[in-house]
Amino acid sequence: MVEHSFAGRCGGDVRFKRMTSALSVCSRGPNMMSYRQIRREYQSGDLVEPVLVDHYAKLISPIFTNLFFEAGLAPNIVTVLMMCAGFVGAALFAMPLLGLKACGVFFIHTWYVLDCSDGEVARITKRFSKFGNEIDYTAHMVNHPLFNLAFVWSLIGLDRWNSRLILLVAIFAISAELVLRNLCLFHYIYDSKVGTNAATVRAHRSFLNNLASCVVGFFSIYPNFVLVFPLTYFVDFFLGTSLSFYYLLIQTIVSSLSAVRTSYKWVSAIVSL
């Protein structure tokens, strides 16, 4: 999921007339950019979105996007800020004090809002580059393992489940997520060569298929997991339930099955070329 280029993550396709609108906005000055304009012209209108947290994050990201645009920050700078927010969020959530964990949740959610915002800034300013793709990919490869470690450490800290079982589940979860992330990168490269588009494919599928994709995506797409899991942890902390552990377990199983299925799909595609 290279955010500056992936059409399916946070922004979708930008048509030519929208790009010309962006040029006219830039020529008139940064103060002309508005929240509604960013929402309308630089975000996707896909109601059936597998990355369910996009619906929430994209309500907030235009606020940051407008600030970054007015400040003249490059998309890569926003990506670096995103990576820093994720690092701070993971570190705070790993702390034993509940107040620090709450601050960690704030930074983790900020991480994903900035993840949406850097793509919006890139589309507004039309500043796309191969280096931008690489730094965005690297940011996720750094942040995601840190999130996983913070979550696992917090689960062990509750002292309600066998620590070896938690570590075993975490190993499978991390492995499945890495496989899926690299398959997403391959998917992007394949689509760019063949000329297919994920949003177009979803548009031609039935509503039930798209709904099933959203349900599976809730447990297999990492941003959904990383934003929801800390909330389930707080539920467990106050109510003494096991919601967070079972959420991690289900996410691991679904992600592993999805990784196997997607691997088979793309190996078949490579063989058929």
PDB file of C-alpha atoms in Angstrom:
ATOM      1  CA  MET A   1       0.000   0.000   0.000  1.00  0.00           C
ATOM      2  CA  VAL A   2       2.228   2.735  -1.232  1.00  0.00           C
ATOM      3  CA  GLU A   3       0.091   5.676  -0.296  1.00  0.00           C
ATOM      4  CA  HIS A   4       1.252   8.242  -2.844  1.00  0.00           C
ATOM      5  CA  SER A   5       0.250   5.911  -5.700  1.00  0.00           C
ATOM      6  CA  PHE A   6      -2.297   3.374  -4.527  1.00  0.00           C
ATOM      7  CA  ALA A   7      -5.709   4.345  -5.870  1.00  0.00           C
ATOM      8  CA  GLY A   8      -7.541   2.053  -3.456  1.00  0.00           C
ATOM      9  CA  ARG A   9      -6.224   3.345  -0.143  1.00  0.00           C
ATOM     10  CA  CYS A  10      -6.992   6.937   0.553  1.00  0.00           C
ATOM     11  CA  GLY A  11      -7.930   9.172  -2.354  1.00  0.00           C
ATOM     12  CA  GLY A  12      -8.914   7.159  -5.409  1.00  0.00           C
ATOM     13  CA  ASP A  13      -8.610   8.367  -9.017  1.00  0.00           C
ATOM     14  CA  VAL A  14      -8.256  12.079  -9.718  1.00  0.00           C
ATOM     15  CA  ARG A  15      -9.683  13.119 -13.064  1.00  0.00           C
ATOM     16  CA  PHE A  16      -8.112  15.599 -15.426  1.00  0.00           C
ATOM     17  CA  LYS A  17     -10.584  18.344 -14.659  1.00  0.00           C
ATOM     18  CA  ARG A  18      -9.827  17.968 -10.951  1.00  0.00           C
ATOM     19  CA  MET A  19      -6.120  18.280 -11.633  1.00  0.00           C
ATOM     20  CA  THR A  20      -6.678  21.503 -13.586  1.00  0.00           C
ATOM     21  CA  SER A  21      -8.743  22.734 -10.645  1.00  0.00           C
ATOM     22  CA  ALA A  22      -5.779  22.016  -8.367  1.00  0.00           C
ATOM     23  CA  LEU A  23      -3.491  24.056 -10.615  1.00  0.00           C
ATOM     24  CA  SER A  24      -5.885  26.989 -10.524  1.00  0.00           C
ATOM     25  CA  VAL A  25      -6.105  26.763  -6.726  1.00  0.00           C
ATOM     26  CA  CYS A  26      -2.333  26.770  -6.443  1.00  0.00           C
ATOM     27  CA  SER A  27      -2.128  29.810  -8.692  1.00  0.00           C
ATOM     28  CA  ARG A  28      -4.647  31.693  -6.544  1.00  0.00           C
ATOM     29  CA  GLY A  29      -2.800  30.929  -3.336  1.00  0.00           C
ATOM     30  CA  PRO A  30      -3.041  28.439  -0.451  1.00  0.00           C
ATOM     31  CA  ASN A  31      -5.813  30.294   1.372  1.00  0.00           C
ATOM     32  CA  MET A  32      -8.295  29.291  -1.355  1.00  0.00           C
ATOM     33  CA  MET A  33      -8.170  25.630  -0.362  1.00  0.00           C
ATOM     34  CA  SER A  34     -11.176  24.534   1.705  1.00  0.00           C
ATOM     35  CA  TYR A  35     -12.237  21.484   3.685  1.00  0.00           C
ATOM     36  CA  ARG A  36     -15.099  20.714   1.295  1.00  0.00           C
ATOM     37  CA  GLN A  37     -12.891  21.093  -1.729  1.00  0.00           C
ATOM     38  CA  ILE A  38     -10.348  18.620  -0.379  1.00  0.00           C
ATOM     39  CA  ARG A  39     -13.121  16.173   0.483  1.00  0.00           C
ATOM     40  CA  ARG A  40     -14.769  16.538  -2.895  1.00  0.00           C
ATOM     41  CA  GLU A  41     -11.795  16.647  -5.237  1.00  0.00           C
ATOM     42  CA  TYR A  42      -8.931  14.828  -3.553  1.00  0.00           C
ATOM     43  CA  GLN A  43     -10.624  11.930  -1.767  1.00  0.00           C
ATOM     44  CA  SER A  44     -12.419   8.942  -3.220  1.00  0.00           C
ATOM     45  CA  GLY A  45     -16.193   8.727  -3.001  1.00  0.00           C
ATOM     46  CA  ASP A  46     -16.211   4.950  -2.714  1.00  0.00           C
ATOM     47  CA  LEU A  47     -18.926   4.049  -0.188  1.00  0.00           C
ATOM     48  CA  VAL A  48     -17.850   0.392  -0.133  1.00  0.00           C
ATOM     49  CA  GLU A  49     -14.306   0.748   1.153  1.00  0.00           C
ATOM     50  CA  PRO A  50     -12.421  -2.303   2.529  1.00  0.00           C
ATOM     51  CA  VAL A  51     -10.278   0.030   4.621  1.00  0.00           C
ATOM     52  CA  LEU A  52     -13.196   0.866   6.891  1.00  0.00           C
ATOM     53  CA  VAL A  53     -11.243   3.315   9.032  1.00  0.00           C
ATOM     54  CA  ASP A  54     -10.808   5.486   5.931  1.00  0.00           C
ATOM     55  CA  HIS A  55     -14.359   6.753   6.414  1.00  0.00           C
ATOM     56  CA  TYR A  56     -13.337   8.077   9.814  1.00  0.00           C
ATOM     57  CA  ALA A  57      -9.799   9.241   9.014  1.00  0.00           C
ATOM     58  CA  LYS A  58     -10.812  11.104   5.866  1.00  0.00           C
ATOM     59  CA  LEU A  59     -13.161  13.276   7.899  1.00  0.00           C
ATOM     60  CA  ILE A  60     -10.136  14.624   9.799  1.00  0.00           C
ATOM     61  CA  SER A  61      -7.313  14.494   7.259  1.00  0.00           C
ATOM     62  CA  PRO A  62      -8.444  17.561   5.216  1.00  0.00           C
ATOM     63  CA  ILE A  63      -7.836  19.739   8.274  1.00  0.00           C
ATOM     64  CA  PHE A  64      -4.196  18.624   8.394  1.00  0.00           C
ATOM     65  CA  THR A  65      -3.916  18.658   4.609  1.00  0.00           C
ATOM     66  CA  ASN A  66      -4.973  22.289   4.441  1.00  0.00           C
ATOM     67  CA  LEU A  67      -2.433  23.244   7.117  1.00  0.00           C
ATOM     68  CA  PHE A  68       0.358  21.383   5.331  1.00  0.00           C
ATOM     69  CA  PHE A  69      -0.638  22.903   1.999  1.00  0.00           C
ATOM     70  CA  GLU A  70      -0.644  26.436   3.419  1.00  0.00           C
ATOM     71  CA  ALA A  71       2.739  25.791   5.047  1.00  0.00           C
ATOM     72  CA  GLY A  72       4.128  24.569   1.721  1.00  0.00           C
ATOM     73  CA  LEU A  73       5.219  21.198   3.100  1.00  0.00           C
ATOM     74  CA  ALA A  74       6.139  18.482   0.628  1.00  0.00           C
ATOM     75  CA  PRO A  75       4.298  15.127   0.764  1.00  0.00           C
ATOM     76  CA  ASN A  76       7.507  13.416   1.867  1.00  0.00           C
ATOM     77  CA  ILE A  77       7.705  15.693   4.915  1.00  0.00           C
ATOM     78  CA  VAL A  78       4.148  14.683   5.830  1.00  0.00           C
ATOM     79  CA  THR A  79       5.174  11.050   5.469  1.00  0.00           C
ATOM     80  CA  VAL A  80       8.067  11.595   7.874  1.00  0.00           C
ATOM     81  CA  LEU A  81       5.668  13.232  10.346  1.00  0.00           C
ATOM     82  CA  MET A  82       3.399  10.211   9.949  1.00  0.00           C
ATOM     83  CA  MET A  83       6.268   7.866  10.754  1.00  0.00           C
ATOM     84  CA  CYS A  84       7.199   9.912  13.838  1.00  0.00           C
ATOM     85  CA  ALA A  85       3.591   9.881  15.064  1.00  0.00           C
ATOM     86  CA  GLY A  86       3.481   6.108  14.677  1.00  0.00           C
ATOM     87  CA  PHE A  87       6.764   5.668  16.541  1.00  0.00           C
ATOM     88  CA  VAL A  88       5.588   7.838  19.453  1.00  0.00           C
ATOM     89  CA  GLY A  89       2.189   6.111  19.492  1.00  0.00           C
ATOM     90  CA  ALA A  90       3.710   2.636  19.664  1.00  0.00           C
ATOM     91  CA  ALA A  91       6.174   3.656  22.390  1.00  0.00           C
ATOM     92  CA  LEU A  92       3.484   5.255  24.559  1.00  0.00           C
ATOM     93  CA  PHE A  93       1.038   2.379  24.130  1.00  0.00           C
ATOM     94  CA  ALA A  94       3.723  -0.067  25.276  1.00  0.00           C
ATOM     95  CA  MET A  95       4.027   1.808  28.594  1.00  0.00           C
ATOM     96  CA  PRO A  96       2.284   0.290  31.637  1.00  0.00           C
ATOM     97  CA  LEU A  97       0.467   3.475  32.724  1.00  0.00           C
ATOM     98  CA  LEU A  98      -3.057   3.755  31.367  1.00  0.00           C
ATOM     99  CA  GLY A  99      -2.744   7.497  30.766  1.00  0.00           C
ATOM    100  CA  LEU A 100       0.303   6.970  28.572  1.00  0.00           C
ATOM    101  CA  LYS A 101      -1.537   4.265  26.649  1.00  0.00           C
ATOM    102  CA  ALA A 102      -4.380   6.704  26.013  1.00  0.00           C
ATOM    103  CA  CYS A 103      -1.853   9.195  24.625  1.00  0.00           C
ATOM    104  CA  GLY A 104      -0.462   6.372  22.517  1.00  0.00           C
ATOM    105  CA  VAL A 105      -3.912   5.748  21.006  1.00  0.00           C
ATOM    106  CA  PHE A 106      -4.130   9.438  20.107  1.00  0.00           C
ATOM    107  CA  PHE A 107      -0.800   9.317  18.262  1.00  0.00           C
ATOM    108  CA  ILE A 108      -1.681   6.016  16.570  1.00  0.00           C
ATOM    109  CA  HIS A 109      -4.869   7.544  15.196  1.00  0.00           C
ATOM    110  CA  THR A 110      -2.906  10.643  14.200  1.00  0.00           C
ATOM    111  CA  TRP A 111      -0.525   8.323  12.365  1.00  0.00           C
ATOM    112  CA  TYR A 112      -3.277   7.082  10.103  1.00  0.00           C
ATOM    113  CA  VAL A 113      -4.830  10.503   9.583  1.00  0.00           C
ATOM    114  CA  LEU A 114      -1.414  11.715   8.395  1.00  0.00           C
ATOM    115  CA  ASP A 115      -1.182   8.580   6.264  1.00  0.00           C
ATOM    116  CA  CYS A 116      -4.277   9.806   4.418  1.00  0.00           C
ATOM    117  CA  SER A 117      -3.086  13.404   4.427  1.00  0.00           C
ATOM    118  CA  ASP A 118       0.242  12.798   2.685  1.00  0.00           C
ATOM    119  CA  GLY A 119      -1.590  11.320  -0.295  1.00  0.00           C
ATOM    120  CA  GLU A 120      -3.951  14.286  -0.401  1.00  0.00           C
ATOM    121  CA  VAL A 121      -1.058  16.746  -0.316  1.00  0.00           C
ATOM    122  CA  ALA A 122       0.629  14.812  -3.118  1.00  0.00           C
ATOM    123  CA  ARG A 123      -2.505  14.945  -5.265  1.00  0.00           C
ATOM    124  CA  ILE A 124      -3.106  18.654  -4.613  1.00  0.00           C
ATOM    125  CA  THR A 125       0.465  19.667  -5.409  1.00  0.00           C
ATOM    126  CA  LYS A 126       0.995  16.943  -8.061  1.00  0.00           C
ATOM    127  CA  ARG A 127       4.291  16.078  -6.408  1.00  0.00           C
ATOM    128  CA  PHE A 128       4.715  12.360  -7.074  1.00  0.00           C
ATOM    129  CA  SER A 129       8.048  10.584  -7.127  1.00  0.00           C
ATOM    130  CA  LYS A 130       9.577   7.149  -6.893  1.00  0.00           C
ATOM    131  CA  PHE A 131      11.408   8.274  -3.764  1.00  0.00           C
ATOM    132  CA  GLY A 132       8.069   9.302  -2.255  1.00  0.00           C
ATOM    133  CA  ASN A 133       6.757   5.796  -2.873  1.00  0.00           C
ATOM    134  CA  GLU A 134       9.810   4.270  -1.260  1.00  0.00           C
ATOM    135  CA  ILE A 135       9.767   6.462   1.854  1.00  0.00           C
ATOM    136  CA  ASP A 136       6.045   5.809   2.310  1.00  0.00           C
ATOM    137  CA  TYR A 137       6.585   2.059   2.050  1.00  0.00           C
ATOM    138  CA  THR A 138       9.523   2.258   4.454  1.00  0.00           C
ATOM    139  CA  ALA A 139       7.438   4.216   6.953  1.00  0.00           C
ATOM    140  CA  HIS A 140       4.881   1.415   7.083  1.00  0.00           C
ATOM    141  CA  MET A 141       7.550  -1.253   7.337  1.00  0.00           C
ATOM    142  CA  VAL A 142       8.948   0.581  10.385  1.00  0.00           C
ATOM    143  CA  ASN A 143       5.674   1.467  12.108  1.00  0.00           C
ATOM    144  CA  HIS A 144       3.729  -1.770  11.709  1.00  0.00           C
ATOM    145  CA  PRO A 145       6.160  -4.057  13.600  1.00  0.00           C
ATOM    146  CA  LEU A 146       6.367  -1.446  16.358  1.00  0.00           C
ATOM    147  CA  PHE A 147       2.584  -1.408  16.684  1.00  0.00           C
ATOM    148  CA  ASN A 148       2.511  -5.197  16.857  1.00  0.00           C
ATOM    149  CA  LEU A 149       5.187  -5.296  19.542  1.00  0.00           C
ATOM    150  CA  ALA A 150       3.365  -2.643  21.584  1.00  0.00           C
ATOM    151  CA  PHE A 151       0.073  -4.517  21.327  1.00  0.00           C
ATOM    152  CA  VAL A 152       1.599  -7.878  22.263  1.00  0.00           C
ATOM    153  CA  TRP A 153       3.510  -6.361  25.175  1.00  0.00           C
ATOM    154  CA  SER A 154       0.306  -4.770  26.442  1.00  0.00           C
ATOM    155  CA  LEU A 155      -1.595  -8.066  26.204  1.00  0.00           C
ATOM    156  CA  ILE A 156       1.123  -9.843  28.146  1.00  0.00           C
ATOM    157  CA  GLY A 157       0.972  -7.051  30.726  1.00  0.00           C
ATOM    158  CA  LEU A 158      -2.684  -7.820  31.440  1.00  0.00           C
ATOM    159  CA  ASP A 159      -1.502 -11.265  32.646  1.00  0.00           C
ATOM    160  CA  ARG A 160      -4.732 -13.027  31.635  1.00  0.00           C
ATOM    161  CA  TRP A 161      -3.448 -15.342  28.915  1.00  0.00           C
ATOM    162  CA  ASN A 162      -0.454 -17.575  28.384  1.00  0.00           C
ATOM    163  CA  SER A 163       2.420 -15.387  27.200  1.00  0.00           C
ATOM    164  CA  ARG A 164       3.770 -18.108  24.903  1.00  0.00           C
ATOM    165  CA  LEU A 165       0.395 -18.403  23.198  1.00  0.00           C
ATOM    166  CA  ILE A 166       0.259 -14.631  22.696  1.00  0.00           C
ATOM    167  CA  LEU A 167       3.764 -14.613  21.212  1.00  0.00           C
ATOM    168  CA  LEU A 168       2.897 -17.512  18.893  1.00  0.00           C
ATOM    169  CA  VAL A 169      -0.209 -15.734  17.649  1.00  0.00           C
ATOM    170  CA  ALA A 170       1.788 -12.517  17.246  1.00  0.00           C
ATOM    171  CA  ILE A 171       4.431 -14.251  15.114  1.00  0.00           C
ATOM    172  CA  PHE A 172       1.758 -15.526  12.736  1.00  0.00           C
ATOM    173  CA  ALA A 173       0.046 -12.113  12.719  1.00  0.00           C
ATOM    174  CA  ILE A 174       3.253 -10.261  11.861  1.00  0.00           C
ATOM    175  CA  SER A 175       4.197 -12.801   9.191  1.00  0.00           C
ATOM    176  CA  ALA A 176       0.767 -12.668   7.538  1.00  0.00           C
ATOM    177  CA  GLU A 177       0.776  -8.876   7.557  1.00  0.00           C
ATOM    178  CA  LEU A 178       4.210  -8.713   5.931  1.00  0.00           C
ATOM    179  CA  VAL A 179       3.142 -11.169   3.234  1.00  0.00           C
ATOM    180  CA  LEU A 180      -0.033  -9.217   2.500  1.00  0.00           C
ATOM    181  CA  ARG A 181       1.847  -5.907   2.410  1.00  0.00           C
ATOM    182  CA  ASN A 182       4.338  -7.195  -0.131  1.00  0.00           C
ATOM    183  CA  LEU A 183       1.540  -8.743  -2.173  1.00  0.00           C
ATOM    184  CA  CYS A 184      -0.174  -5.348  -2.179  1.00  0.00           C
ATOM    185  CA  LEU A 185       3.016  -3.867  -3.604  1.00  0.00           C
ATOM    186  CA  PHE A 186       3.080  -6.557  -6.276  1.00  0.00           C
ATOM    187  CA  HIS A 187      -0.603  -5.870  -6.946  1.00  0.00           C
ATOM    188  CA  TYR A 188       0.185  -2.202  -7.557  1.00  0.00           C
ATOM    189  CA  ILE A 189       3.058  -3.028  -9.929  1.00  0.00           C
ATOM    190  CA  TYR A 190       0.914  -5.569 -11.774  1.00  0.00           C
ATOM    191  CA  ASP A 191      -1.988  -3.124 -12.135  1.00  0.00           C
ATOM    192  CA  SER A 192       0.310  -0.384 -13.410  1.00  0.00           C
ATOM    193  CA  LYS A 193       1.621  -2.727 -16.105  1.00  0.00           C
ATOM    194  CA  VAL A 194      -1.689  -4.341 -17.073  1.00  0.00           C
ATOM    195  CA  GLY A 195      -3.806  -1.223 -16.649  1.00  0.00           C
ATOM    196  CA  THR A 196      -6.375  -2.534 -14.175  1.00  0.00           C
ATOM    197  CA  ASN A 197      -7.730  -0.569 -11.235  1.00  0.00           C
ATOM    198  CA  ALA A 198      -8.881  -1.845  -7.843  1.00  0.00           C
ATOM    199  CA  ALA A 199     -11.627   0.769  -7.488  1.00  0.00           C
ATOM    200  CA  THR A 200     -12.985  -0.088 -10.945  1.00  0.00           C
ATOM    201  CA  VAL A 201     -13.017  -3.786 -10.094  1.00  0.00           C
ATOM    202  CA  ARG A 202     -14.982  -3.104  -6.896  1.00  0.00           C
ATOM    203  CA  ALA A 203     -17.446  -0.968  -8.825  1.00  0.00           C
ATOM    204  CA  HIS A 204     -18.338  -3.910 -11.091  1.00  0.00           C
ATOM    205  CA  ARG A 205     -18.776  -6.407  -8.276  1.00  0.00           C
ATOM    206  CA  SER A 206     -22.109  -7.111  -6.640  1.00  0.00           C
ATOM    207  CA  PHE A 207     -23.059  -5.404  -3.390  1.00  0.00           C
ATOM    208  CA  LEU A 208     -22.849  -8.689  -1.487  1.00  0.00           C
ATOM    209  CA  ASN A 209     -19.339  -9.358  -2.791  1.00  0.00           C
ATOM    210  CA  ASN A 210     -18.242  -5.872  -1.785  1.00  0.00           C
ATOM    211  CA  LEU A 211     -19.862  -6.305   1.622  1.00  0.00           C
ATOM    212  CA  ALA A 212     -18.077  -9.621   2.131  1.00  0.00           C
ATOM    213  CA  SER A 213     -14.830  -7.931   1.139  1.00  0.00           C
ATOM    214  CA  CYS A 214     -15.415  -5.269   3.794  1.00  0.00           C
ATOM    215  CA  VAL A 215     -16.078  -7.901   6.471  1.00  0.00           C
ATOM    216  CA  VAL A 216     -12.916  -9.805   5.563  1.00  0.00           C
ATOM    217  CA  GLY A 217     -11.001  -6.545   5.303  1.00  0.00           C
ATOM    218  CA  PHE A 218     -12.014  -5.571   8.821  1.00  0.00           C
ATOM    219  CA  PHE A 219      -9.869  -8.449  10.086  1.00  0.00           C
ATOM    220  CA  SER A 220      -7.198  -8.669   7.369  1.00  0.00           C
ATOM    221  CA  ILE A 221      -6.405  -5.058   6.373  1.00  0.00           C
ATOM    222  CA  TYR A 222      -3.905  -3.700   8.847  1.00  0.00           C
ATOM    223  CA  PRO A 223      -5.126  -0.098   9.332  1.00  0.00           C
ATOM    224  CA  ASN A 224      -8.493  -1.464  10.472  1.00  0.00           C
ATOM    225  CA  PHE A 225      -6.748  -3.626  13.029  1.00  0.00           C
ATOM    226  CA  VAL A 226      -4.255  -1.076  14.317  1.00  0.00           C
ATOM    227  CA  LEU A 227      -6.917   1.560  14.989  1.00  0.00           C
ATOM    228  CA  VAL A 228      -9.524  -0.779  16.506  1.00  0.00           C
ATOM    229  CA  PHE A 229      -7.311  -3.054  18.630  1.00  0.00           C
ATOM    230  CA  PRO A 230      -6.307  -0.394  21.213  1.00  0.00           C
ATOM    231  CA  LEU A 231      -9.987   0.329  21.809  1.00  0.00           C
ATOM    232  CA  THR A 232     -10.694  -3.346  22.500  1.00  0.00           C
ATOM    233  CA  TYR A 233      -7.730  -3.338  24.891  1.00  0.00           C
ATOM    234  CA  PHE A 234      -9.328  -0.590  26.985  1.00  0.00           C
ATOM    235  CA  VAL A 235     -12.601  -2.538  27.027  1.00  0.00           C
ATOM    236  CA  ASP A 236     -10.716  -5.545  28.393  1.00  0.00           C
ATOM    237  CA  PHE A 237      -8.856  -3.430  30.909  1.00  0.00           C
ATOM    238  CA  PHE A 238     -12.002  -1.974  32.454  1.00  0.00           C
ATOM    239  CA  LEU A 239     -14.457  -4.864  32.014  1.00  0.00           C
ATOM    240  CA  GLY A 240     -12.138  -7.825  32.448  1.00  0.00           C
ATOM    241  CA  THR A 241     -13.134  -9.337  29.089  1.00  0.00           C
ATOM    242  CA  SER A 242     -10.934 -11.019  26.460  1.00  0.00           C
ATOM    243  CA  LEU A 243     -12.059  -9.033  23.437  1.00  0.00           C
ATOM    244  CA  SER A 244      -8.598  -7.824  22.406  1.00  0.00           C
ATOM    245  CA  PHE A 245      -7.025 -11.291  22.490  1.00  0.00           C
ATOM    246  CA  TYR A 246      -9.803 -12.850  20.417  1.00  0.00           C
ATOM    247  CA  TYR A 247      -9.683  -9.930  18.005  1.00  0.00           C
ATOM    248  CA  LEU A 248      -5.950 -10.534  17.548  1.00  0.00           C
ATOM    249  CA  LEU A 249      -6.583 -14.258  17.110  1.00  0.00           C
ATOM    250  CA  ILE A 250      -9.324 -13.782  14.504  1.00  0.00           C
ATOM    251  CA  GLN A 251      -7.268 -11.160  12.712  1.00  0.00           C
ATOM    252  CA  THR A 252      -4.325 -13.568  12.578  1.00  0.00           C
ATOM    253  CA  ILE A 253      -6.411 -16.429  11.186  1.00  0.00           C
ATOM    254  CA  VAL A 254      -8.172 -14.287   8.561  1.00  0.00           C
ATOM    255  CA  SER A 255      -4.934 -12.565   7.536  1.00  0.00           C
ATOM    256  CA  SER A 256      -3.131 -15.894   7.205  1.00  0.00           C
ATOM    257  CA  LEU A 257      -5.896 -17.380   5.051  1.00  0.00           C
ATOM    258  CA  SER A 258      -6.040 -14.209   2.993  1.00  0.00           C
ATOM    259  CA  ALA A 259      -2.258 -14.293   2.503  1.00  0.00           C
ATOM    260  CA  VAL A 260      -2.400 -17.904   1.304  1.00  0.00           C
ATOM    261  CA  ARG A 261      -5.306 -17.169  -1.051  1.00  0.00           C
ATOM    262  CA  THR A 262      -3.704 -14.020  -2.445  1.00  0.00           C
ATOM    263  CA  SER A 263      -0.340 -15.759  -2.875  1.00  0.00           C
ATOM    264  CA  TYR A 264      -1.972 -18.519  -4.901  1.00  0.00           C
ATOM    265  CA  LYS A 265      -3.845 -15.955  -6.990  1.00  0.00           C
ATOM    266  CA  TRP A 266      -0.767 -13.977  -7.920  1.00  0.00           C
ATOM    267  CA  VAL A 267       1.462 -17.007  -8.474  1.00  0.00           C
ATOM    268  CA  SER A 268      -1.189 -18.216 -10.945  1.00  0.00           C
ATOM    269  CA  ALA A 269      -1.176 -14.768 -12.584  1.00  0.00           C
ATOM    270  CA  ILE A 270       2.611 -14.832 -12.962  1.00  0.00           C
ATOM    271  CA  VAL A 271       2.577 -18.343 -14.430  1.00  0.00           C
ATOM    272  CA  SER A 272      -0.112 -17.369 -16.943  1.00  0.00           C
ATOM    273  CA  LEU A 273       1.848 -14.352 -18.241  1.00  0.00           C
TER     274      LEU A 273
END
